[in-house]
Amino acid sequence: MIKAVVFDFDGLIMDTESREYEALQEIFKEHESDLPLSVWGKGIGTHSGFDPFTYLEEQIEQKLDRDELRKNWMSRFEESIAKEKALPGVEGYLAAAKELGLKIGLASSSRYDWVSRHLKHIGLFEHFECIKTADDVEKVKPDPALYLEAAACLGVKPEECLAFEDSVNGSMAAKAAGMKCVIVPNSVTKELEFKDFDHRLESMAEMELEALLEAVSQQKG
């Protein structure tokens, strides 16, 4: 029986991942280069150590001011997400979860200050009983630690939780923790190869939460 729902943040609640990639691609195009999604996508939802500007230097065979490029990227990114709202269906799922008496948590590989700031900006911070971030664990997703911490914080067993994820690394973490997992890929992650999940949605507006819970509960494993 599902007693709690645990949400990812980046790319699931807010489409930060698409805006981040778009801002980066603008810079690559200005240098007559390209950052394939097949390269960038491997690091989505985790801390891969991949430096896009080292990659850019390798592609154009030219040294660049990476610090300046990074500032430029972050400036464009912050400007674009300032206009963002919660993705379709998110607010409905949070309201439905509360109405159904489910505990509500969040598990993100990002830092707490990032997650909390943007949740407050879109008016959703108060919905979450527990928020676990990169500040709380030694290893982020795909390691299951964030989801295990979230379950413990909510006072439920991992197998009593339904996780919502948009990335491959995130879904791997949720399943490794022993949770059911629904994937809701965004425009950047939809082409990635997901291997282990219980249900896939195009958006949370596609299906009522209660119907989803019933569908997922019937899944074995």
PDB file of C-alpha atoms in Angstrom:
ATOM      1  CA  MET A   1       0.000   0.000   0.000  1.00  0.00           C
ATOM      2  CA  ILE A   2       1.350   3.411  -0.973  1.00  0.00           C
ATOM      3  CA  LYS A   3       1.544   5.723   2.039  1.00  0.00           C
ATOM      4  CA  ALA A   4       3.819   8.451   0.638  1.00  0.00           C
ATOM      5  CA  VAL A   5       4.805  10.165  -2.593  1.00  0.00           C
ATOM      6  CA  VAL A   6       8.326  11.468  -3.141  1.00  0.00           C
ATOM      7  CA  PHE A   7       9.052  13.947  -5.916  1.00  0.00           C
ATOM      8  CA  ASP A   8      12.253  14.831  -7.701  1.00  0.00           C
ATOM      9  CA  PHE A   9      12.643  18.570  -8.335  1.00  0.00           C
ATOM     10  CA  ASP A  10      14.682  19.604 -11.393  1.00  0.00           C
ATOM     11  CA  GLY A  11      12.909  18.688 -14.605  1.00  0.00           C
ATOM     12  CA  LEU A  12       9.913  17.221 -12.793  1.00  0.00           C
ATOM     13  CA  ILE A  13       8.373  20.015 -10.733  1.00  0.00           C
ATOM     14  CA  MET A  14      10.041  22.822 -12.696  1.00  0.00           C
ATOM     15  CA  ASP A  15      11.506  22.366 -16.165  1.00  0.00           C
ATOM     16  CA  THR A  16      14.904  23.648 -15.122  1.00  0.00           C
ATOM     17  CA  GLU A  17      16.705  20.946 -17.113  1.00  0.00           C
ATOM     18  CA  SER A  18      15.376  22.055 -20.494  1.00  0.00           C
ATOM     19  CA  ARG A  19      16.185  25.700 -19.745  1.00  0.00           C
ATOM     20  CA  GLU A  20      19.689  24.749 -18.553  1.00  0.00           C
ATOM     21  CA  TYR A  21      20.410  22.767 -21.709  1.00  0.00           C
ATOM     22  CA  GLU A  22      18.954  25.460 -23.987  1.00  0.00           C
ATOM     23  CA  ALA A  23      21.142  28.159 -22.392  1.00  0.00           C
ATOM     24  CA  LEU A  24      24.187  25.931 -22.812  1.00  0.00           C
ATOM     25  CA  GLN A  25      23.355  25.157 -26.426  1.00  0.00           C
ATOM     26  CA  GLU A  26      23.120  28.891 -27.178  1.00  0.00           C
ATOM     27  CA  ILE A  27      26.716  29.291 -26.058  1.00  0.00           C
ATOM     28  CA  PHE A  28      27.869  26.258 -28.049  1.00  0.00           C
ATOM     29  CA  LYS A  29      26.186  27.601 -31.193  1.00  0.00           C
ATOM     30  CA  GLU A  30      27.861  30.985 -30.706  1.00  0.00           C
ATOM     31  CA  HIS A  31      31.133  29.059 -30.908  1.00  0.00           C
ATOM     32  CA  GLU A  32      29.913  27.147 -33.982  1.00  0.00           C
ATOM     33  CA  SER A  33      29.713  23.905 -32.048  1.00  0.00           C
ATOM     34  CA  ASP A  34      27.072  21.585 -30.594  1.00  0.00           C
ATOM     35  CA  LEU A  35      26.508  19.683 -27.353  1.00  0.00           C
ATOM     36  CA  PRO A  36      24.630  16.470 -28.251  1.00  0.00           C
ATOM     37  CA  LEU A  37      21.918  15.391 -25.848  1.00  0.00           C
ATOM     38  CA  SER A  38      23.506  11.931 -25.883  1.00  0.00           C
ATOM     39  CA  VAL A  39      26.551  13.500 -24.183  1.00  0.00           C
ATOM     40  CA  TRP A  40      24.786  15.950 -21.851  1.00  0.00           C
ATOM     41  CA  GLY A  41      21.994  13.535 -20.897  1.00  0.00           C
ATOM     42  CA  LYS A  42      24.251  11.103 -19.045  1.00  0.00           C
ATOM     43  CA  GLY A  43      24.766  13.640 -16.273  1.00  0.00           C
ATOM     44  CA  ILE A  44      21.135  14.670 -15.796  1.00  0.00           C
ATOM     45  CA  GLY A  45      19.894  13.984 -12.281  1.00  0.00           C
ATOM     46  CA  THR A  46      23.336  13.313 -10.833  1.00  0.00           C
ATOM     47  CA  HIS A  47      26.783  14.873 -10.293  1.00  0.00           C
ATOM     48  CA  SER A  48      28.796  13.373 -13.139  1.00  0.00           C
ATOM     49  CA  GLY A  49      31.751  15.755 -13.073  1.00  0.00           C
ATOM     50  CA  PHE A  50      31.233  16.483 -16.766  1.00  0.00           C
ATOM     51  CA  ASP A  51      32.452  19.985 -17.720  1.00  0.00           C
ATOM     52  CA  PRO A  52      30.632  21.235 -20.836  1.00  0.00           C
ATOM     53  CA  PHE A  53      33.222  23.918 -21.460  1.00  0.00           C
ATOM     54  CA  THR A  54      36.123  21.488 -21.422  1.00  0.00           C
ATOM     55  CA  TYR A  55      34.107  19.528 -23.966  1.00  0.00           C
ATOM     56  CA  LEU A  56      33.582  22.713 -26.000  1.00  0.00           C
ATOM     57  CA  GLU A  57      37.320  23.436 -26.002  1.00  0.00           C
ATOM     58  CA  GLU A  58      37.953  19.907 -27.260  1.00  0.00           C
ATOM     59  CA  GLN A  59      35.390  20.306 -30.046  1.00  0.00           C
ATOM     60  CA  ILE A  60      36.711  23.610 -31.373  1.00  0.00           C
ATOM     61  CA  GLU A  61      40.366  22.920 -30.471  1.00  0.00           C
ATOM     62  CA  GLN A  62      40.710  26.288 -28.806  1.00  0.00           C
ATOM     63  CA  LYS A  63      41.303  27.491 -25.236  1.00  0.00           C
ATOM     64  CA  LEU A  64      38.461  29.529 -23.716  1.00  0.00           C
ATOM     65  CA  ASP A  65      37.767  31.502 -20.550  1.00  0.00           C
ATOM     66  CA  ARG A  66      35.726  28.769 -18.897  1.00  0.00           C
ATOM     67  CA  ASP A  67      34.896  30.824 -15.794  1.00  0.00           C
ATOM     68  CA  GLU A  68      33.454  33.604 -17.930  1.00  0.00           C
ATOM     69  CA  LEU A  69      31.499  31.130 -20.040  1.00  0.00           C
ATOM     70  CA  ARG A  70      30.097  29.516 -16.894  1.00  0.00           C
ATOM     71  CA  LYS A  71      28.951  32.894 -15.543  1.00  0.00           C
ATOM     72  CA  ASN A  72      27.354  33.675 -18.897  1.00  0.00           C
ATOM     73  CA  TRP A  73      25.583  30.304 -18.896  1.00  0.00           C
ATOM     74  CA  MET A  74      24.243  30.705 -15.349  1.00  0.00           C
ATOM     75  CA  SER A  75      23.069  34.248 -16.086  1.00  0.00           C
ATOM     76  CA  ARG A  76      21.067  33.089 -19.117  1.00  0.00           C
ATOM     77  CA  PHE A  77      19.756  30.075 -17.217  1.00  0.00           C
ATOM     78  CA  GLU A  78      18.588  32.075 -14.192  1.00  0.00           C
ATOM     79  CA  GLU A  79      16.907  34.620 -16.439  1.00  0.00           C
ATOM     80  CA  SER A  80      14.961  31.923 -18.289  1.00  0.00           C
ATOM     81  CA  ILE A  81      13.786  29.959 -15.227  1.00  0.00           C
ATOM     82  CA  ALA A  82      12.640  33.141 -13.468  1.00  0.00           C
ATOM     83  CA  LYS A  83       9.643  32.969 -15.809  1.00  0.00           C
ATOM     84  CA  GLU A  84       8.951  29.272 -15.189  1.00  0.00           C
ATOM     85  CA  LYS A  85       6.029  27.865 -13.233  1.00  0.00           C
ATOM     86  CA  ALA A  86       5.309  24.338 -12.018  1.00  0.00           C
ATOM     87  CA  LEU A  87       4.936  21.823 -14.821  1.00  0.00           C
ATOM     88  CA  PRO A  88       1.406  20.698 -15.812  1.00  0.00           C
ATOM     89  CA  GLY A  89      -0.324  18.519 -13.236  1.00  0.00           C
ATOM     90  CA  VAL A  90       2.200  19.043 -10.424  1.00  0.00           C
ATOM     91  CA  GLU A  91      -0.027  21.226  -8.275  1.00  0.00           C
ATOM     92  CA  GLY A  92      -2.959  18.877  -8.865  1.00  0.00           C
ATOM     93  CA  TYR A  93      -0.928  15.867  -7.715  1.00  0.00           C
ATOM     94  CA  LEU A  94       0.239  17.669  -4.582  1.00  0.00           C
ATOM     95  CA  ALA A  95      -3.331  18.656  -3.721  1.00  0.00           C
ATOM     96  CA  ALA A  96      -4.613  15.141  -4.444  1.00  0.00           C
ATOM     97  CA  ALA A  97      -1.867  13.532  -2.340  1.00  0.00           C
ATOM     98  CA  LYS A  98      -2.838  15.696   0.616  1.00  0.00           C
ATOM     99  CA  GLU A  99      -6.524  14.898   0.127  1.00  0.00           C
ATOM    100  CA  LEU A 100      -5.733  11.174   0.022  1.00  0.00           C
ATOM    101  CA  GLY A 101      -3.791  11.439   3.280  1.00  0.00           C
ATOM    102  CA  LEU A 102      -0.422  10.614   1.737  1.00  0.00           C
ATOM    103  CA  LYS A 103       2.827  11.922   3.142  1.00  0.00           C
ATOM    104  CA  ILE A 104       4.681  14.178   0.694  1.00  0.00           C
ATOM    105  CA  GLY A 105       8.454  14.330   0.342  1.00  0.00           C
ATOM    106  CA  LEU A 106      11.116  15.502  -2.098  1.00  0.00           C
ATOM    107  CA  ALA A 107      14.486  13.986  -3.020  1.00  0.00           C
ATOM    108  CA  SER A 108      16.850  16.011  -5.192  1.00  0.00           C
ATOM    109  CA  SER A 109      20.497  15.749  -6.241  1.00  0.00           C
ATOM    110  CA  SER A 110      20.612  19.562  -6.174  1.00  0.00           C
ATOM    111  CA  ARG A 111      21.470  21.665  -3.134  1.00  0.00           C
ATOM    112  CA  TYR A 112      18.843  22.669  -0.575  1.00  0.00           C
ATOM    113  CA  ASP A 113      19.216  26.402  -1.194  1.00  0.00           C
ATOM    114  CA  TRP A 114      18.502  25.893  -4.912  1.00  0.00           C
ATOM    115  CA  VAL A 115      15.490  23.635  -4.369  1.00  0.00           C
ATOM    116  CA  SER A 116      13.921  25.654  -1.540  1.00  0.00           C
ATOM    117  CA  ARG A 117      14.404  28.985  -3.322  1.00  0.00           C
ATOM    118  CA  HIS A 118      12.617  27.834  -6.450  1.00  0.00           C
ATOM    119  CA  LEU A 119       9.884  25.963  -4.593  1.00  0.00           C
ATOM    120  CA  LYS A 120       9.121  29.169  -2.720  1.00  0.00           C
ATOM    121  CA  HIS A 121       9.206  31.148  -5.977  1.00  0.00           C
ATOM    122  CA  ILE A 122       6.454  28.962  -7.481  1.00  0.00           C
ATOM    123  CA  GLY A 123       4.528  28.767  -4.203  1.00  0.00           C
ATOM    124  CA  LEU A 124       4.910  25.027  -3.523  1.00  0.00           C
ATOM    125  CA  PHE A 125       7.414  24.884  -0.661  1.00  0.00           C
ATOM    126  CA  GLU A 126       4.804  24.382   2.071  1.00  0.00           C
ATOM    127  CA  HIS A 127       3.438  21.218   0.427  1.00  0.00           C
ATOM    128  CA  PHE A 128       6.481  19.145   1.397  1.00  0.00           C
ATOM    129  CA  GLU A 129       6.808  17.537   4.820  1.00  0.00           C
ATOM    130  CA  CYS A 130      10.378  16.503   4.119  1.00  0.00           C
ATOM    131  CA  ILE A 131      13.005  17.727   1.632  1.00  0.00           C
ATOM    132  CA  LYS A 132      16.220  15.752   1.163  1.00  0.00           C
ATOM    133  CA  THR A 133      18.978  17.121  -1.059  1.00  0.00           C
ATOM    134  CA  ALA A 134      22.657  16.728  -1.922  1.00  0.00           C
ATOM    135  CA  ASP A 135      23.409  18.419   1.421  1.00  0.00           C
ATOM    136  CA  ASP A 136      22.070  15.354   3.267  1.00  0.00           C
ATOM    137  CA  VAL A 137      23.972  12.503   1.601  1.00  0.00           C
ATOM    138  CA  GLU A 138      27.476  11.523   0.530  1.00  0.00           C
ATOM    139  CA  LYS A 139      26.288  10.122  -2.800  1.00  0.00           C
ATOM    140  CA  VAL A 140      23.489  11.539  -4.942  1.00  0.00           C
ATOM    141  CA  LYS A 141      21.391   9.684  -7.530  1.00  0.00           C
ATOM    142  CA  PRO A 142      21.684   7.052  -8.987  1.00  0.00           C
ATOM    143  CA  ASP A 143      22.678   5.992  -5.464  1.00  0.00           C
ATOM    144  CA  PRO A 144      19.483   5.257  -3.463  1.00  0.00           C
ATOM    145  CA  ALA A 145      20.584   7.259  -0.390  1.00  0.00           C
ATOM    146  CA  LEU A 146      18.387  10.307  -1.099  1.00  0.00           C
ATOM    147  CA  TYR A 147      15.263   8.188  -1.412  1.00  0.00           C
ATOM    148  CA  LEU A 148      16.105   6.110   1.655  1.00  0.00           C
ATOM    149  CA  GLU A 149      16.620   9.323   3.629  1.00  0.00           C
ATOM    150  CA  ALA A 150      13.298  10.716   2.389  1.00  0.00           C
ATOM    151  CA  ALA A 151      11.406   7.555   3.392  1.00  0.00           C
ATOM    152  CA  ALA A 152      12.990   7.552   6.848  1.00  0.00           C
ATOM    153  CA  CYS A 153      12.183  11.238   7.275  1.00  0.00           C
ATOM    154  CA  LEU A 154       8.539  10.614   6.344  1.00  0.00           C
ATOM    155  CA  GLY A 155       8.343   7.641   8.708  1.00  0.00           C
ATOM    156  CA  VAL A 156       7.465   5.070   6.049  1.00  0.00           C
ATOM    157  CA  LYS A 157       9.157   2.067   4.451  1.00  0.00           C
ATOM    158  CA  PRO A 158      10.652   2.590   0.966  1.00  0.00           C
ATOM    159  CA  GLU A 159       8.256   0.003  -0.464  1.00  0.00           C
ATOM    160  CA  GLU A 160       5.370   2.170   0.794  1.00  0.00           C
ATOM    161  CA  CYS A 161       6.548   5.097  -1.353  1.00  0.00           C
ATOM    162  CA  LEU A 162       5.828   6.118  -4.921  1.00  0.00           C
ATOM    163  CA  ALA A 163       8.613   8.182  -6.481  1.00  0.00           C
ATOM    164  CA  PHE A 164       8.167  10.585  -9.393  1.00  0.00           C
ATOM    165  CA  GLU A 165      11.191  11.058 -11.641  1.00  0.00           C
ATOM    166  CA  ASP A 166      12.120  12.583 -14.985  1.00  0.00           C
ATOM    167  CA  SER A 167      15.680  11.257 -15.337  1.00  0.00           C
ATOM    168  CA  VAL A 168      17.329   7.870 -15.794  1.00  0.00           C
ATOM    169  CA  ASN A 169      19.632   8.436 -12.814  1.00  0.00           C
ATOM    170  CA  GLY A 170      16.662   9.376 -10.665  1.00  0.00           C
ATOM    171  CA  SER A 171      14.570   6.359 -11.627  1.00  0.00           C
ATOM    172  CA  MET A 172      17.549   4.082 -10.948  1.00  0.00           C
ATOM    173  CA  ALA A 173      17.885   5.603  -7.472  1.00  0.00           C
ATOM    174  CA  ALA A 174      14.198   5.203  -6.645  1.00  0.00           C
ATOM    175  CA  LYS A 175      14.067   1.574  -7.767  1.00  0.00           C
ATOM    176  CA  ALA A 176      17.347   0.771  -5.978  1.00  0.00           C
ATOM    177  CA  ALA A 177      15.761   2.140  -2.804  1.00  0.00           C
ATOM    178  CA  GLY A 178      12.877  -0.310  -3.235  1.00  0.00           C
ATOM    179  CA  MET A 179      10.234   2.229  -4.268  1.00  0.00           C
ATOM    180  CA  LYS A 180       7.652   2.166  -7.010  1.00  0.00           C
ATOM    181  CA  CYS A 181       8.621   4.735  -9.639  1.00  0.00           C
ATOM    182  CA  VAL A 182       6.619   6.724 -12.169  1.00  0.00           C
ATOM    183  CA  ILE A 183       8.666   8.500 -14.806  1.00  0.00           C
ATOM    184  CA  VAL A 184       7.537  11.802 -16.310  1.00  0.00           C
ATOM    185  CA  PRO A 185      10.294  12.672 -18.810  1.00  0.00           C
ATOM    186  CA  ASN A 186      10.642  16.267 -20.004  1.00  0.00           C
ATOM    187  CA  SER A 187      11.719  17.587 -23.409  1.00  0.00           C
ATOM    188  CA  VAL A 188      15.387  16.903 -22.609  1.00  0.00           C
ATOM    189  CA  THR A 189      15.060  13.475 -20.959  1.00  0.00           C
ATOM    190  CA  LYS A 190      12.281  11.915 -23.068  1.00  0.00           C
ATOM    191  CA  GLU A 191      14.748  10.471 -25.585  1.00  0.00           C
ATOM    192  CA  LEU A 192      16.917   8.832 -22.928  1.00  0.00           C
ATOM    193  CA  GLU A 193      16.708   5.082 -22.335  1.00  0.00           C
ATOM    194  CA  PHE A 194      14.840   4.294 -19.103  1.00  0.00           C
ATOM    195  CA  LYS A 195      15.209   0.695 -17.965  1.00  0.00           C
ATOM    196  CA  ASP A 196      13.354   0.150 -14.694  1.00  0.00           C
ATOM    197  CA  PHE A 197      10.107   1.923 -13.817  1.00  0.00           C
ATOM    198  CA  ASP A 198       6.490   1.102 -13.014  1.00  0.00           C
ATOM    199  CA  HIS A 199       4.593   3.588 -15.169  1.00  0.00           C
ATOM    200  CA  ARG A 200       5.355   6.338 -17.673  1.00  0.00           C
ATOM    201  CA  LEU A 201       3.415   9.588 -18.088  1.00  0.00           C
ATOM    202  CA  GLU A 202       3.815  12.324 -20.657  1.00  0.00           C
ATOM    203  CA  SER A 203       2.765  14.773 -17.917  1.00  0.00           C
ATOM    204  CA  MET A 204       1.075  14.629 -14.534  1.00  0.00           C
ATOM    205  CA  ALA A 205      -1.960  16.229 -16.142  1.00  0.00           C
ATOM    206  CA  GLU A 206      -2.467  13.022 -18.130  1.00  0.00           C
ATOM    207  CA  MET A 207      -3.902  10.913 -15.308  1.00  0.00           C
ATOM    208  CA  GLU A 208      -5.550  11.487 -11.919  1.00  0.00           C
ATOM    209  CA  LEU A 209      -3.299  10.563  -8.987  1.00  0.00           C
ATOM    210  CA  GLU A 210      -5.817   8.125  -7.494  1.00  0.00           C
ATOM    211  CA  ALA A 211      -6.074   6.206 -10.796  1.00  0.00           C
ATOM    212  CA  LEU A 212      -2.288   6.201 -11.113  1.00  0.00           C
ATOM    213  CA  LEU A 213      -1.871   4.795  -7.603  1.00  0.00           C
ATOM    214  CA  GLU A 214      -4.271   1.992  -8.458  1.00  0.00           C
ATOM    215  CA  ALA A 215      -2.426   1.210 -11.692  1.00  0.00           C
ATOM    216  CA  VAL A 216       0.970   1.204 -10.012  1.00  0.00           C
ATOM    217  CA  SER A 217      -0.212  -0.889  -7.063  1.00  0.00           C
ATOM    218  CA  GLN A 218      -1.161  -3.651  -9.488  1.00  0.00           C
ATOM    219  CA  GLN A 219       2.378  -3.787 -10.865  1.00  0.00           C
ATOM    220  CA  LYS A 220       4.505  -6.646  -9.553  1.00  0.00           C
ATOM    221  CA  GLY A 221       7.979  -6.059  -8.158  1.00  0.00           C
TER     222      GLY A 221
END
